[in-house]
Coordinates of C-alpha atoms in Angstrom, one line a residue:
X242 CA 124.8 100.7 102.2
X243 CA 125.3 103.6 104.0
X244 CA 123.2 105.9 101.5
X245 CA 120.2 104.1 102.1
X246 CA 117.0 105.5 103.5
X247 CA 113.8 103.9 104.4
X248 CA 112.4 105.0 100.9
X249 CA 114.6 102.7 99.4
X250 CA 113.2 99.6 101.3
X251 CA 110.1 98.3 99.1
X252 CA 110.8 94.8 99.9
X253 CA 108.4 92.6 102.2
X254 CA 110.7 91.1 105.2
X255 CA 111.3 87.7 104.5
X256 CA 110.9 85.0 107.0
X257 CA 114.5 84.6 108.1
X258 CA 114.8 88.1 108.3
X259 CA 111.7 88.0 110.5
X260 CA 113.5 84.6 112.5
X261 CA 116.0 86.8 113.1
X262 CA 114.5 89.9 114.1
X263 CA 112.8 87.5 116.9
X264 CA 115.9 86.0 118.2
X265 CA 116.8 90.0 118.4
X266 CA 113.5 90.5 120.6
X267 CA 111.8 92.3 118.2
X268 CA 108.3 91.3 118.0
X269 CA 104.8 93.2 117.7
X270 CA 103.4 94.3 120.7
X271 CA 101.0 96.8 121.7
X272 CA 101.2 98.7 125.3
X273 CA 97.5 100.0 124.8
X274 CA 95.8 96.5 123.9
X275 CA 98.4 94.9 127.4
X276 CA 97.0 98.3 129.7
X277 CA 93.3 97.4 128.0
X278 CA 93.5 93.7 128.9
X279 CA 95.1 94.1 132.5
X280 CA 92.7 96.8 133.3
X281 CA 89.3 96.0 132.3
X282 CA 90.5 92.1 133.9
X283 CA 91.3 94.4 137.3
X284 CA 88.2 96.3 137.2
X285 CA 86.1 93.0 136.1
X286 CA 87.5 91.2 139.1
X287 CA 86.6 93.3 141.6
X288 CA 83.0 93.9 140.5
X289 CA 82.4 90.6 140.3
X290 CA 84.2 89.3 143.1
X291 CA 84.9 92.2 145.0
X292 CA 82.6 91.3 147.7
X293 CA 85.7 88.3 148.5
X294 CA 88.1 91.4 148.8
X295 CA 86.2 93.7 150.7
X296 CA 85.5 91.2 153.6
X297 CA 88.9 90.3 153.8
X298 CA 89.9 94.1 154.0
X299 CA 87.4 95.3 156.0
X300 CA 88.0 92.3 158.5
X301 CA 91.6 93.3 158.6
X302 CA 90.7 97.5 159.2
X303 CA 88.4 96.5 162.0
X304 CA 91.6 94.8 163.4
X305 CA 93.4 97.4 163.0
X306 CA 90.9 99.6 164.6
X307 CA 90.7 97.9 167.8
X308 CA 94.4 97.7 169.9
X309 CA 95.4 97.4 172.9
X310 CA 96.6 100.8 174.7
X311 CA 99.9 98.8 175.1
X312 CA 100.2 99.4 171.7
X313 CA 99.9 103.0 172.0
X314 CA 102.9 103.2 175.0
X315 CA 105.1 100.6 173.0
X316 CA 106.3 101.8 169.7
X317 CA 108.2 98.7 168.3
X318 CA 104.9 96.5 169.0
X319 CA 103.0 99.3 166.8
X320 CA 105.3 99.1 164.1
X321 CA 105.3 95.2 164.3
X322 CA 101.7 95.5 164.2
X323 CA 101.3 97.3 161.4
X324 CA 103.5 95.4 159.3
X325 CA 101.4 92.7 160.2
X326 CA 98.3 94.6 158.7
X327 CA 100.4 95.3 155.6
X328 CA 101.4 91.9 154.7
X329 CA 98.3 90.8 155.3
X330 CA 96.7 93.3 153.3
X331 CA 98.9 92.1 150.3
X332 CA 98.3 88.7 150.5
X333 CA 94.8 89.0 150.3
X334 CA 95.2 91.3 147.1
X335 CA 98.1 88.3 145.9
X336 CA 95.1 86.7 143.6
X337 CA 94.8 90.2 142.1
X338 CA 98.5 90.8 141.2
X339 CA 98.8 87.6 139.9
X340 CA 95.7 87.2 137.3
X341 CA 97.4 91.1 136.1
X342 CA 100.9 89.8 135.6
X343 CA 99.1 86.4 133.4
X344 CA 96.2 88.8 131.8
X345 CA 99.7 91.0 130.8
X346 CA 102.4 88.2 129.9
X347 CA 98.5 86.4 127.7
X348 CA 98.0 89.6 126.2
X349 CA 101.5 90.2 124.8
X350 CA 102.2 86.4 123.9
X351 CA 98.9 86.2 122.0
X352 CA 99.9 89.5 119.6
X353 CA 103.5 88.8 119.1
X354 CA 103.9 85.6 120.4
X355 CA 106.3 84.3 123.6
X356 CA 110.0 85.3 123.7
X357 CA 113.0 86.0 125.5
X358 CA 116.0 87.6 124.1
X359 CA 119.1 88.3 126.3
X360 CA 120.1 90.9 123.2
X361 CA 116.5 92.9 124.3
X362 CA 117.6 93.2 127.9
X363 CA 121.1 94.2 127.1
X364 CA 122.4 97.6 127.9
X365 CA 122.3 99.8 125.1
X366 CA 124.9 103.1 125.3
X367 CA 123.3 104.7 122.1
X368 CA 120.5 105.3 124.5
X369 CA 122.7 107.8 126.7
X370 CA 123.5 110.1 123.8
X371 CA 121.7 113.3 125.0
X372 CA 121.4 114.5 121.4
X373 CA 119.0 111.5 120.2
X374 CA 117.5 111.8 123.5
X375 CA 116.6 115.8 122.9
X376 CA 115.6 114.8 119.5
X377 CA 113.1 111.5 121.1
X378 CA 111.5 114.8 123.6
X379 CA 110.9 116.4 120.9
X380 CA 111.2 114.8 117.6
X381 CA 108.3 114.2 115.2
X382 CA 107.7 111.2 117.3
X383 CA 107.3 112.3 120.3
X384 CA 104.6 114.8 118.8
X385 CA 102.9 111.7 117.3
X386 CA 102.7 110.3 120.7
X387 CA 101.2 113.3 122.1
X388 CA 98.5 114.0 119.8
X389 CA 97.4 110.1 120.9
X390 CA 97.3 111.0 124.1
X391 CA 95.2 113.5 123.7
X392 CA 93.1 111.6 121.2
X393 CA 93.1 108.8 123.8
X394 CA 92.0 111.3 127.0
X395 CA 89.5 112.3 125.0
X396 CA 87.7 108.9 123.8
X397 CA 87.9 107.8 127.9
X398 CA 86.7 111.1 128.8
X399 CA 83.5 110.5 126.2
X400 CA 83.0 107.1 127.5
X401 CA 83.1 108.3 130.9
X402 CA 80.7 111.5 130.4
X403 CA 78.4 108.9 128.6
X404 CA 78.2 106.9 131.7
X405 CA 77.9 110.0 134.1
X406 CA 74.6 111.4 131.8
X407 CA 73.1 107.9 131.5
X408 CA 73.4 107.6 135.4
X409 CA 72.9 110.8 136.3
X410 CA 69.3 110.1 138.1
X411 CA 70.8 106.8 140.3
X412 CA 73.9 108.9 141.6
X413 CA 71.3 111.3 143.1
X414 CA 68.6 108.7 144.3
X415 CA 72.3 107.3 146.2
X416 CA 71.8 109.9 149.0
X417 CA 68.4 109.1 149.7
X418 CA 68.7 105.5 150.8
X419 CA 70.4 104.5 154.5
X420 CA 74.1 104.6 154.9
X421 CA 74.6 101.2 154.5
X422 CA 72.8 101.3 150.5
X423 CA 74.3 104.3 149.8
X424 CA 77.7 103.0 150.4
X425 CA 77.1 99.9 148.4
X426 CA 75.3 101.3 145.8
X427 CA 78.0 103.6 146.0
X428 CA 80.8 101.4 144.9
X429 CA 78.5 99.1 142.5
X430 CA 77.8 102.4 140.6
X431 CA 81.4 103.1 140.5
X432 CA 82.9 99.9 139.5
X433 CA 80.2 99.9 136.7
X434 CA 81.3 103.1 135.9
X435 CA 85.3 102.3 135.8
X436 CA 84.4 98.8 133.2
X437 CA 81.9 100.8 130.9
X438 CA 84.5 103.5 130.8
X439 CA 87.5 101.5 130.4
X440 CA 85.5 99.8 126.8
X441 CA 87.1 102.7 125.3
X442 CA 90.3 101.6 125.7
X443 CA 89.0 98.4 123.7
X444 CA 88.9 100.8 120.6
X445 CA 92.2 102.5 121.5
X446 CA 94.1 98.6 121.1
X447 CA 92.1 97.8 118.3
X448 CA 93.0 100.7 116.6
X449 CA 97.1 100.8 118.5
X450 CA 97.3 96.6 117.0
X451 CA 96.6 97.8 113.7
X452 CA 99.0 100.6 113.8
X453 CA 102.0 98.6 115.5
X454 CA 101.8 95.9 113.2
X455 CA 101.8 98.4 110.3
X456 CA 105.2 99.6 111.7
X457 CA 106.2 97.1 112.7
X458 CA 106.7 95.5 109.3
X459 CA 107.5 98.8 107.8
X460 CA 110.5 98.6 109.9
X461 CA 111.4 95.6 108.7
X462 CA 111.5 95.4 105.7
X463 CA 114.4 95.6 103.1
X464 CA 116.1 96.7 100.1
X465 CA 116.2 94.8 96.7
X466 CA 120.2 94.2 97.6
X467 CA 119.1 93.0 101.2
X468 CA 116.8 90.5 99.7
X469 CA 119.5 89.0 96.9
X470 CA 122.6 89.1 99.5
X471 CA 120.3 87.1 101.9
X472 CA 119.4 84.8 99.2
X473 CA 122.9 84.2 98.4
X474 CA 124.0 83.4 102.2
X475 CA 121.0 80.9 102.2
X476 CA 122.2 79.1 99.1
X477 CA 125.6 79.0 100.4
X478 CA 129.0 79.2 98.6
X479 CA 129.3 76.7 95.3
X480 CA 130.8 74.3 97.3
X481 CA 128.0 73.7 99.1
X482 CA 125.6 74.0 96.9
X483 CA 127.5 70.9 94.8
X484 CA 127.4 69.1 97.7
X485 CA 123.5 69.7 98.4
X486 CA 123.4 68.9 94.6
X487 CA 125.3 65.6 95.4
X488 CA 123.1 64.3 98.1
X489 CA 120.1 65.3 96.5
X490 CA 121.2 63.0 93.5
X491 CA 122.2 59.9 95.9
X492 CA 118.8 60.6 97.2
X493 CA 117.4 60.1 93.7
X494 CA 119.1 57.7 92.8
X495 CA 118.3 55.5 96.5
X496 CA 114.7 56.2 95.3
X497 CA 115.4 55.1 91.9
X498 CA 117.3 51.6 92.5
X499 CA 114.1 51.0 94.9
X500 CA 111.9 51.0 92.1
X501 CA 114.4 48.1 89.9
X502 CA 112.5 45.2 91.7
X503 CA 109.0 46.3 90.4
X504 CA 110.0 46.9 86.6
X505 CA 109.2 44.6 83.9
X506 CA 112.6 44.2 81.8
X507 CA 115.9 46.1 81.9
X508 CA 117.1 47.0 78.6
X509 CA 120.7 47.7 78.4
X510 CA 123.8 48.2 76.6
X511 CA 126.2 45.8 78.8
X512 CA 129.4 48.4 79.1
X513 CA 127.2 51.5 79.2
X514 CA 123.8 51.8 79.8
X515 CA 120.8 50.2 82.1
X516 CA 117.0 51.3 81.1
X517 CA 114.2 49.4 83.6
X518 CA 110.7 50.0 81.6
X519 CA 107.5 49.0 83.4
X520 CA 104.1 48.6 81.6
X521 CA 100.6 48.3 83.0
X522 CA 98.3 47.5 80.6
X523 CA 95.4 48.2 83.0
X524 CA 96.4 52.3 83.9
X525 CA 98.6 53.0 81.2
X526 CA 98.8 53.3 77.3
X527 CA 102.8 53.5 77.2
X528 CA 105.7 51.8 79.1
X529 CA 107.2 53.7 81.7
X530 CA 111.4 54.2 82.7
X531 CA 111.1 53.6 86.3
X532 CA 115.3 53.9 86.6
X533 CA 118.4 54.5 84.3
X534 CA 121.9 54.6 84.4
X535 CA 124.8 55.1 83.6
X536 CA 128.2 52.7 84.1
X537 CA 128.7 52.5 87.7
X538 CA 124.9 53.2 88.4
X539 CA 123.9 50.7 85.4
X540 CA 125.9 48.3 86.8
X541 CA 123.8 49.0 90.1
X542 CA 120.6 48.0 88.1
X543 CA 121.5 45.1 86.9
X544 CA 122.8 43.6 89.7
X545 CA 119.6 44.2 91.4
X546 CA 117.5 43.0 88.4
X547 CA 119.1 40.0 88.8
X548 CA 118.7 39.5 92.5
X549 CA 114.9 40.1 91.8
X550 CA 114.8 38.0 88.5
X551 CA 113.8 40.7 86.3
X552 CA 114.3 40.2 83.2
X553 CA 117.7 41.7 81.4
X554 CA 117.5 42.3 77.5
X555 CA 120.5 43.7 76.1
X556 CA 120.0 46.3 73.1
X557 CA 122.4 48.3 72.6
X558 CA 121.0 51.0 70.4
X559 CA 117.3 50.8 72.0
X560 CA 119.4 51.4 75.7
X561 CA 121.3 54.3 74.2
X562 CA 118.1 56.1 73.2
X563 CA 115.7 55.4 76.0
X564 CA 118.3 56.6 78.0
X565 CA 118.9 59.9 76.6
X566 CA 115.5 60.5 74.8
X567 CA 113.4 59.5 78.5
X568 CA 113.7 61.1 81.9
X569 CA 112.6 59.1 85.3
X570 CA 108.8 58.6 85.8
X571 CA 108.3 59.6 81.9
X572 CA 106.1 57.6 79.1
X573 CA 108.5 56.1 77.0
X574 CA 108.5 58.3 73.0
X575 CA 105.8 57.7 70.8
X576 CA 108.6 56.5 68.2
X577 CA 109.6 53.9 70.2
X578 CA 106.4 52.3 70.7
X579 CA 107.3 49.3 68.5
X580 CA 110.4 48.5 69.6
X581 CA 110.0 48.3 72.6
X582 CA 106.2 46.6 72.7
X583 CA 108.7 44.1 70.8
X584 CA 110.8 43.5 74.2
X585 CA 108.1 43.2 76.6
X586 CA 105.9 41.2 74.3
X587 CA 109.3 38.9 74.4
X588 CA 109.4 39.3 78.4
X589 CA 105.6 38.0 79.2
X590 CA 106.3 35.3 76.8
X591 CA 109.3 34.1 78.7
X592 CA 107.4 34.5 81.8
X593 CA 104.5 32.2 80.5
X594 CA 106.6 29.7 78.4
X595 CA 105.9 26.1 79.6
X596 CA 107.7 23.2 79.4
X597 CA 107.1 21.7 76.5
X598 CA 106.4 24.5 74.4
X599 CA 108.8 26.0 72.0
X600 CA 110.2 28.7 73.1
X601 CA 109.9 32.3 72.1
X602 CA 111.8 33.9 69.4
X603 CA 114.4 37.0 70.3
X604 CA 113.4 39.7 68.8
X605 CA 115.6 42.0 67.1
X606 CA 114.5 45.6 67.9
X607 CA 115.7 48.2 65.4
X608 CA 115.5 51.9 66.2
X609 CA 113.9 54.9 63.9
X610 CA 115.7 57.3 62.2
X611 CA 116.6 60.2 64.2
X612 CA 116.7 58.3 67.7
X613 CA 120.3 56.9 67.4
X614 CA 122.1 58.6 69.8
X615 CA 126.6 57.7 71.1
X616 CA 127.4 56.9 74.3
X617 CA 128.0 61.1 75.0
X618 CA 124.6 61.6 73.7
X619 CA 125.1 63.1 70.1
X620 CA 122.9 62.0 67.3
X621 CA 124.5 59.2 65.5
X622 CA 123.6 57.6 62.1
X623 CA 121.6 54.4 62.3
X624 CA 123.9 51.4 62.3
X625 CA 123.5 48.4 59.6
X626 CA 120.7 46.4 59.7
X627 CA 122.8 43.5 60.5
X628 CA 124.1 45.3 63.9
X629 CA 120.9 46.8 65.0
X630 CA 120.8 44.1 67.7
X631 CA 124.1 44.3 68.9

């Protein structure tokens, strides 16, 4: 909406709005904690290994020193020469650039992780406006940014004038050594100087992290209308969503005919209904409906049941209510305890019958009051006790 300000965004970013704000190229980063990193990893480098780059140089400036008076009479050979001495100037101080550009690209992947966006790189013409550019000069942004560097001045300078009173007494005991000491100690004192000082920029990223990120989010975040209009493009149009409905049934239902072969009897209703129940007697106090269906899908069940030899036993009424009175993975209803203990006490003693021996009685399950349900599910009234079976 066009009337909205950033007042009216109270909303925490959500993640796709922060996938997409990254496919934009906008992530946190921090140009004091990058400058912090690269330059106390410069100024580390050469104090510990400077003596490495200052051989090198110094063997290339006594080079340089010493020509020929050709040199002198021939000015292509002295430029040639002294290109020489440049490039080779560089590549000794390769090792240098290079740990910079990996302390830099380290620094910036490890606060707002790795990316490349072709839309961050891409002219932008809103930029060339010299309205919004007079108001950047002097906006209340660019104030902000002053009175850091100020603030930031002033911590380095403490740091710095720290150093210079603690050291006061070596920097005069410099000049009383020989040349060669004093020139060392000379660029150890200074090198010690330039890492103590640069710890204050340590503090300025800490403090310049906690800051970005805080706008950083602030920026992103969004309006109660942003939040349900993205919810409604995730869930998709009602098309969709039926057919992510669908295949998340045939899903269920895979799972479900999966479980047929491991249930103890099927109880069904032959044109309408398929229960499969499965008891342990060791873990559980009540039967359990490991699948159900309905016509096509209790057709499904039985035809599996059969290819696994589970027992079928056809009940109507009893079918009709574990069906509708039961949900998947459920204990069977209290109030049909009996009726179905009936069934399955039937089943094992199929399953243990010898020859021989005279073989078990059907039972004739009858349902309780108040459990009778039709084939839509409506509450129907108990049939006759002569049809109870049926």
């Amino acid at each position: 909406m066009a009337d909205e300000t950033q007042d009216d965004k109270t909303e925490e970013p959500t993640q796709r709005r922060m996938e997409k704000a990254r496919e934009d190229g906008q992530v946190l980063r921090s140009q004091d904690a990058t400058m912090a990193a690269v330059t106390i990893m410069v100024i580390a480098v050469l104090y510990f290994g400077g003596y490495w780059f200052a051989d090198s140089l110094v063997g290339l400036f006594e080079g340089a020193l010493a020509f020929d008076t050709i040199f002198a009479l021939e000015p292509a050979l002295a430029i040639g020469r002294l290109g020489d001495f440049l490039g080779s100037s560089l590549l000794s101080l390769v090792p240098l650039f290079v740990l910079a550009m990996i302390t830099a690209v380290g620094t910036a992947a490890a606060i707002g992780g790795f990316v490349f966006s072709g839309k961050a790189v891409a002219p932008k013409f809103s930029k060339l406006n010299p309205l919004k550019g007079m108001a950047r000069i002097f906006g209340l942004k660019a104030l902000v940014e002053l009175i850091k560097a100020v603030l930031k001045f002033s911590l380095v300078g403490s740091f710095a004038g720290a150093f210079l009173y603690t050291h006061f007494e070596d920097m005069l005991m410099i000049g009383q050594g020989d040349i060669i000491q004093a020139i060392g100690g000379s660029i150890e004192l200074v090198m010690k100087g330039a890492l103590i000082t640069c710890m204050a920029l340590l503090v300025i990223a800490a403090v310049d992290i906690t800051y970005q990120s805080f706008d950083f989010m602030k920026k992103l975040r969004m309006t109660k209308q942003e939040v349900r209009d993205e919810m409604k493009d995730i869930q998709g149009q009602p098309e969709v969503r039926q057919k992510i409905r669908q295949k998340q049934r045939e899903m269920a239902e895979q799972r479900m005919l999966e479980d047929v072969p491991s249930a103890d009897v099927i109880i069904t209703n032959p044109q309408h209904f398929s229960v499969a129940l499965k008891y342990d007697m060791d873990t559980a106090d009540a039967p359990r409906v490991v699948a159900k269906g309905k016509d096509f899908m209790a057709l499904q069940i039985r035809k599996i049941a059969n290819e696994h030899e589970v027992e079928i036993f056809e009940a109507p009424p009893l079918a009709r209510s574990l069906y509708f009175t039961t949900e998947i993975g459920a204990f069977i209803p209290e109030a049909l305890f009996y009726s179905v203990a009936q069934v399955i006490a039937y089943v094992y003693g199929l399953n243990s019958m010898q020859r021989g021996v005279e073989p078990v009685k059907r039972p004739r399950p009858k349902v309780p009051k108040g459990m009778h349900f039709d084939e839509f599910g409506n509450q129907d009234k108990p049939s006759k006790v002569g049809k109870e079976g049926q």
